Amino acid sequence: MNESIYSRRSNLILGFHGCDKSVADKVIQGEIDLLPSTNDYDWLGSGIYFWENNESRALDFAIEQYKRGRINEPAVLGAVIDLGFCMDMTHSNYLDF
């Protein structure tokens, strides 16, 4: 696919990441960075997943991880994300992917 000035998304979004409170605290304090998920079942491959404009969905995810014993205390991190050049699966240029 050819990149053009129309390929870059010139907007910011709010993203929310569900995780353990200890991780959220360390990220906020600048002690660690979020680590990409590398599970074979990750829908979009390895990466750090955020829910766009949906804090409650990120919290639901963290609560589910808590119930499964994967985290100790559910929490949500918020981020302002510049999409820049990204694969927008709602755009016809990316449908074949």
Tab-separated table of N, CA and C in Angstrom:
chain	number	residue	atom	x	y	z
A	1	MET	N	0.836	-1.175	0.000
A	1	MET	CA	0.000	0.000	0.000
A	1	MET	C	0.883	1.241	0.000
A	2	ASN	N	0.532	2.222	-0.769
A	2	ASN	CA	1.292	3.467	-0.835
A	2	ASN	C	0.866	4.400	0.298
A	3	GLU	N	1.859	4.917	1.003
A	3	GLU	CA	1.597	5.892	2.056
A	3	GLU	C	1.397	7.262	1.411
A	4	SER	N	0.520	8.052	1.950
A	4	SER	CA	0.310	9.412	1.465
A	4	SER	C	0.000	10.307	2.656
A	5	ILE	N	-0.168	11.588	2.385
A	5	ILE	CA	-0.521	12.486	3.485
A	5	ILE	C	-1.858	12.095	4.100
A	6	TYR	N	-2.654	11.364	3.353
A	6	TYR	CA	-3.960	10.947	3.864
A	6	TYR	C	-3.866	9.664	4.683
A	7	SER	N	-2.699	9.020	4.689
A	7	SER	CA	-2.503	7.796	5.470
A	7	SER	C	-2.295	8.093	6.945
A	8	ARG	N	-1.771	9.276	7.252
A	8	ARG	CA	-1.485	9.638	8.634
A	8	ARG	C	-2.737	10.180	9.296
A	9	ARG	N	-3.057	9.618	10.444
A	9	ARG	CA	-4.199	10.111	11.217
A	9	ARG	C	-3.705	11.245	12.086
A	10	SER	N	-4.255	12.408	11.888
A	10	SER	CA	-3.766	13.585	12.596
A	10	SER	C	-4.593	13.893	13.834
A	11	ASN	N	-4.974	12.856	14.547
A	11	ASN	CA	-5.762	13.103	15.751
A	11	ASN	C	-5.201	12.338	16.940
A	12	LEU	N	-5.542	12.804	18.103
A	12	LEU	CA	-5.161	12.150	19.350
A	12	LEU	C	-6.373	11.407	19.886
A	13	ILE	N	-6.122	10.288	20.535
A	13	ILE	CA	-7.203	9.545	21.185
A	13	ILE	C	-6.823	9.313	22.641
A	14	LEU	N	-7.812	9.010	23.447
A	14	LEU	CA	-7.584	8.575	24.824
A	14	LEU	C	-7.640	7.057	24.832
A	15	GLY	N	-6.610	6.444	25.385
A	15	GLY	CA	-6.555	4.993	25.487
A	15	GLY	C	-6.455	4.583	26.941
A	16	PHE	N	-7.028	3.428	27.251
A	16	PHE	CA	-7.023	2.932	28.632
A	16	PHE	C	-6.541	1.487	28.650
A	17	HIS	N	-5.617	1.206	29.575
A	17	HIS	CA	-4.962	-0.099	29.677
A	17	HIS	C	-5.251	-0.705	31.044
A	18	GLY	N	-5.881	-1.866	31.070
A	18	GLY	CA	-6.159	-2.566	32.313
A	18	GLY	C	-4.957	-3.370	32.760
A	19	CYS	N	-4.590	-3.248	34.031
A	19	CYS	CA	-3.412	-3.942	34.547
A	19	CYS	C	-3.483	-4.014	36.072
A	20	ASP	N	-2.439	-4.530	36.672
A	20	ASP	CA	-2.336	-4.565	38.132
A	20	ASP	C	-1.955	-3.175	38.652
A	21	LYS	N	-2.467	-2.814	39.807
A	21	LYS	CA	-2.195	-1.493	40.386
A	21	LYS	C	-0.707	-1.262	40.596
A	22	SER	N	0.036	-2.292	40.981
A	22	SER	CA	1.478	-2.117	41.191
A	22	SER	C	2.180	-1.740	39.885
A	23	VAL	N	1.723	-2.306	38.769
A	23	VAL	CA	2.288	-1.961	37.460
A	23	VAL	C	1.921	-0.522	37.110
A	24	ALA	N	0.649	-0.171	37.289
A	24	ALA	CA	0.202	1.195	36.986
A	24	ALA	C	1.006	2.217	37.790
A	25	ASP	N	1.189	1.955	39.074
A	25	ASP	CA	1.940	2.885	39.927
A	25	ASP	C	3.375	3.054	39.445
A	26	LYS	N	4.034	1.952	39.078
A	26	LYS	CA	5.431	2.021	38.627
A	26	LYS	C	5.552	2.726	37.284
A	27	VAL	N	4.577	2.539	36.402
A	27	VAL	CA	4.604	3.240	35.115
A	27	VAL	C	4.444	4.740	35.345
A	28	ILE	N	3.492	5.113	36.185
A	28	ILE	CA	3.256	6.534	36.480
A	28	ILE	C	4.491	7.180	37.102
A	29	GLN	N	5.190	6.439	37.952
A	29	GLN	CA	6.383	6.968	38.614
A	29	GLN	C	7.620	6.925	37.712
A	30	GLY	N	7.478	6.384	36.509
A	30	GLY	CA	8.586	6.312	35.563
A	30	GLY	C	9.602	5.231	35.869
A	31	GLU	N	9.231	4.274	36.714
A	31	GLU	CA	10.150	3.207	37.101
A	31	GLU	C	10.219	2.090	36.069
A	32	ILE	N	9.121	1.854	35.351
A	32	ILE	CA	9.075	0.793	34.338
A	32	ILE	C	8.250	1.269	33.146
A	33	ASP	N	8.367	0.549	32.048
A	33	ASP	CA	7.511	0.732	30.885
A	33	ASP	C	6.578	-0.459	30.798
A	34	LEU	N	5.441	-0.265	30.156
A	34	LEU	CA	4.560	-1.394	29.910
A	34	LEU	C	5.250	-2.366	28.962
A	35	LEU	N	5.068	-3.653	29.187
A	35	LEU	CA	5.667	-4.677	28.337
A	35	LEU	C	4.641	-5.168	27.318
A	36	PRO	N	5.062	-5.382	26.081
A	36	PRO	CA	4.124	-5.898	25.077
A	36	PRO	C	3.664	-7.311	25.426
A	37	SER	N	2.413	-7.577	25.158
A	37	SER	CA	1.882	-8.931	25.266
A	37	SER	C	2.381	-9.711	24.056
A	38	THR	N	2.796	-10.952	24.262
A	38	THR	CA	3.318	-11.775	23.166
A	38	THR	C	2.612	-13.120	23.083
A	39	ASN	N	1.360	-13.176	23.529
A	39	ASN	CA	0.608	-14.425	23.495
A	39	ASN	C	0.235	-14.806	22.064
A	40	ASP	N	0.224	-16.099	21.778
A	40	ASP	CA	-0.177	-16.579	20.450
A	40	ASP	C	-1.615	-16.180	20.122
A	41	TYR	N	-2.450	-16.025	21.138
A	41	TYR	CA	-3.865	-15.733	20.915
A	41	TYR	C	-4.189	-14.240	20.875
A	42	ASP	N	-3.195	-13.377	21.006
A	42	ASP	CA	-3.454	-11.934	20.935
A	42	ASP	C	-4.023	-11.594	19.565
A	43	TRP	N	-5.161	-10.942	19.563
A	43	TRP	CA	-5.929	-10.701	18.345
A	43	TRP	C	-5.129	-9.972	17.275
A	44	LEU	N	-4.378	-8.959	17.656
A	44	LEU	CA	-3.622	-8.162	16.689
A	44	LEU	C	-2.115	-8.389	16.795
A	45	GLY	N	-1.712	-9.501	17.369
A	45	GLY	CA	-0.293	-9.784	17.509
A	45	GLY	C	0.279	-9.174	18.770
A	46	SER	N	1.581	-9.243	18.886
A	46	SER	CA	2.215	-8.741	20.100
A	46	SER	C	2.148	-7.214	20.141
A	47	GLY	N	1.998	-6.697	21.340
A	47	GLY	CA	1.906	-5.256	21.522
A	47	GLY	C	1.276	-4.921	22.862
A	48	ILE	N	1.132	-3.641	23.099
A	48	ILE	CA	0.482	-3.144	24.312
A	48	ILE	C	-0.910	-2.705	23.911
A	49	TYR	N	-1.912	-3.286	24.533
A	49	TYR	CA	-3.300	-3.065	24.131
A	49	TYR	C	-3.971	-1.992	24.984
A	50	PHE	N	-4.672	-1.095	24.307
A	50	PHE	CA	-5.443	-0.037	24.955
A	50	PHE	C	-6.874	-0.076	24.418
A	51	TRP	N	-7.821	0.244	25.280
A	51	TRP	CA	-9.218	0.416	24.862
A	51	TRP	C	-9.423	1.882	24.551
A	52	GLU	N	-9.860	2.172	23.332
A	52	GLU	CA	-10.037	3.560	22.915
A	52	GLU	C	-11.273	4.166	23.564
A	53	ASN	N	-11.077	5.264	24.292
A	53	ASN	CA	-12.172	6.012	24.934
A	53	ASN	C	-13.076	5.142	25.789
A	54	ASN	N	-12.521	4.120	26.450
A	54	ASN	CA	-13.364	3.182	27.188
A	54	ASN	C	-12.661	2.709	28.467
A	55	GLU	N	-12.637	3.581	29.464
A	55	GLU	CA	-12.004	3.253	30.739
A	55	GLU	C	-12.684	2.066	31.418
A	56	SER	N	-14.007	1.991	31.331
A	56	SER	CA	-14.721	0.911	32.017
A	56	SER	C	-14.405	-0.455	31.395
A	57	ARG	N	-14.176	-0.501	30.082
A	57	ARG	CA	-13.820	-1.777	29.449
A	57	ARG	C	-12.427	-2.212	29.884
A	58	ALA	N	-11.519	-1.258	30.032
A	58	ALA	CA	-10.178	-1.581	30.519
A	58	ALA	C	-10.250	-2.108	31.952
A	59	LEU	N	-11.117	-1.513	32.772
A	59	LEU	CA	-11.285	-1.995	34.142
A	59	LEU	C	-11.913	-3.389	34.147
A	60	ASP	N	-12.884	-3.624	33.282
A	60	ASP	CA	-13.478	-4.967	33.168
A	60	ASP	C	-12.408	-6.002	32.844
A	61	PHE	N	-11.505	-5.655	31.924
A	61	PHE	CA	-10.413	-6.559	31.566
A	61	PHE	C	-9.537	-6.847	32.787
A	62	ALA	N	-9.176	-5.798	33.528
A	62	ALA	CA	-8.334	-5.973	34.710
A	62	ALA	C	-9.037	-6.815	35.772
A	63	ILE	N	-10.327	-6.610	35.942
A	63	ILE	CA	-11.097	-7.409	36.913
A	63	ILE	C	-11.116	-8.875	36.497
A	64	GLU	N	-11.273	-9.124	35.215
A	64	GLU	CA	-11.251	-10.511	34.716
A	64	GLU	C	-9.884	-11.149	34.972
A	65	GLN	N	-8.809	-10.393	34.773
A	65	GLN	CA	-7.462	-10.903	35.056
A	65	GLN	C	-7.297	-11.190	36.547
A	66	TYR	N	-7.896	-10.361	37.389
A	66	TYR	CA	-7.882	-10.583	38.838
A	66	TYR	C	-8.598	-11.884	39.193
A	67	LYS	N	-9.773	-12.092	38.611
A	67	LYS	CA	-10.548	-13.308	38.877
A	67	LYS	C	-9.796	-14.563	38.449
A	68	ARG	N	-8.962	-14.444	37.431
A	68	ARG	CA	-8.170	-15.575	36.936
A	68	ARG	C	-6.873	-15.751	37.713
A	69	GLY	N	-6.631	-14.863	38.696
A	69	GLY	CA	-5.433	-14.953	39.512
A	69	GLY	C	-4.180	-14.424	38.840
A	70	ARG	N	-4.332	-13.647	37.781
A	70	ARG	CA	-3.179	-13.137	37.042
A	70	ARG	C	-2.669	-11.808	37.585
A	71	ILE	N	-3.519	-11.067	38.292
A	71	ILE	CA	-3.089	-9.819	38.926
A	71	ILE	C	-3.670	-9.768	40.332
A	72	ASN	N	-3.108	-8.896	41.174
A	72	ASN	CA	-3.539	-8.806	42.572
A	72	ASN	C	-4.571	-7.722	42.827
A	73	GLU	N	-4.478	-6.607	42.108
A	73	GLU	CA	-5.402	-5.498	42.321
A	73	GLU	C	-5.677	-4.799	40.987
A	74	PRO	N	-6.907	-4.868	40.494
A	74	PRO	CA	-7.235	-4.266	39.195
A	74	PRO	C	-7.042	-2.748	39.195
A	75	ALA	N	-6.502	-2.240	38.093
A	75	ALA	CA	-6.297	-0.797	37.921
A	75	ALA	C	-6.328	-0.467	36.434
A	76	VAL	N	-6.395	0.821	36.138
A	76	VAL	CA	-6.432	1.283	34.747
A	76	VAL	C	-5.444	2.425	34.582
A	77	LEU	N	-4.666	2.369	33.510
A	77	LEU	CA	-3.789	3.467	33.107
A	77	LEU	C	-4.427	4.172	31.925
A	78	GLY	N	-4.402	5.490	31.938
A	78	GLY	CA	-4.888	6.261	30.809
A	78	GLY	C	-3.724	6.861	30.048
A	79	ALA	N	-3.888	7.020	28.732
A	79	ALA	CA	-2.830	7.595	27.906
A	79	ALA	C	-3.434	8.407	26.776
A	80	VAL	N	-2.726	9.465	26.397
A	80	VAL	CA	-3.074	10.206	25.195
A	80	VAL	C	-2.185	9.637	24.096
A	81	ILE	N	-2.806	9.130	23.038
A	81	ILE	CA	-2.073	8.421	21.988
A	81	ILE	C	-2.223	9.156	20.661
A	82	ASP	N	-1.100	9.419	20.022
A	82	ASP	CA	-1.088	9.983	18.678
A	82	ASP	C	-1.037	8.806	17.714
A	83	LEU	N	-2.104	8.575	16.975
A	83	LEU	CA	-2.175	7.408	16.101
A	83	LEU	C	-1.167	7.455	14.966
A	84	GLY	N	-0.848	8.635	14.462
A	84	GLY	CA	0.144	8.729	13.396
A	84	GLY	C	-0.193	7.812	12.244
A	85	PHE	N	0.794	7.066	11.758
A	85	PHE	CA	0.565	6.070	10.719
A	85	PHE	C	0.158	4.781	11.409
A	86	CYS	N	-1.047	4.342	11.155
A	86	CYS	CA	-1.514	3.119	11.793
A	86	CYS	C	-2.418	2.356	10.827
A	87	MET	N	-2.635	1.093	11.129
A	87	MET	CA	-3.538	0.284	10.326
A	87	MET	C	-4.956	0.493	10.849
A	88	ASP	N	-5.701	1.330	10.169
A	88	ASP	CA	-7.086	1.622	10.536
A	88	ASP	C	-7.975	0.617	9.810
A	89	MET	N	-8.453	-0.371	10.539
A	89	MET	CA	-9.228	-1.445	9.899
A	89	MET	C	-10.631	-1.003	9.497
A	90	THR	N	-10.962	0.254	9.726
A	90	THR	CA	-12.229	0.764	9.223
A	90	THR	C	-12.029	1.473	7.883
A	91	HIS	N	-10.780	1.585	7.426
A	91	HIS	CA	-10.475	2.254	6.158
A	91	HIS	C	-10.288	1.219	5.055
A	92	SER	N	-10.801	1.507	3.867
A	92	SER	CA	-10.761	0.549	2.759
A	92	SER	C	-9.340	0.154	2.354
A	93	ASN	N	-8.348	1.000	2.580
A	93	ASN	CA	-6.972	0.658	2.235
A	93	ASN	C	-6.470	-0.579	2.970
A	94	TYR	N	-7.038	-0.896	4.123
A	94	TYR	CA	-6.523	-1.973	4.962
A	94	TYR	C	-7.410	-3.222	4.963
A	95	LEU	N	-8.484	-3.241	4.207
A	95	LEU	CA	-9.425	-4.366	4.250
A	95	LEU	C	-8.780	-5.693	3.851
A	96	ASP	N	-7.855	-5.677	2.909
A	96	ASP	CA	-7.233	-6.915	2.466
A	96	ASP	C	-6.303	-7.538	3.508
A	97	PHE	N	-5.841	-6.712	4.465
A	97	PHE	CA	-4.978	-7.239	5.516
A	97	PHE	C	-5.771	-8.154	6.418
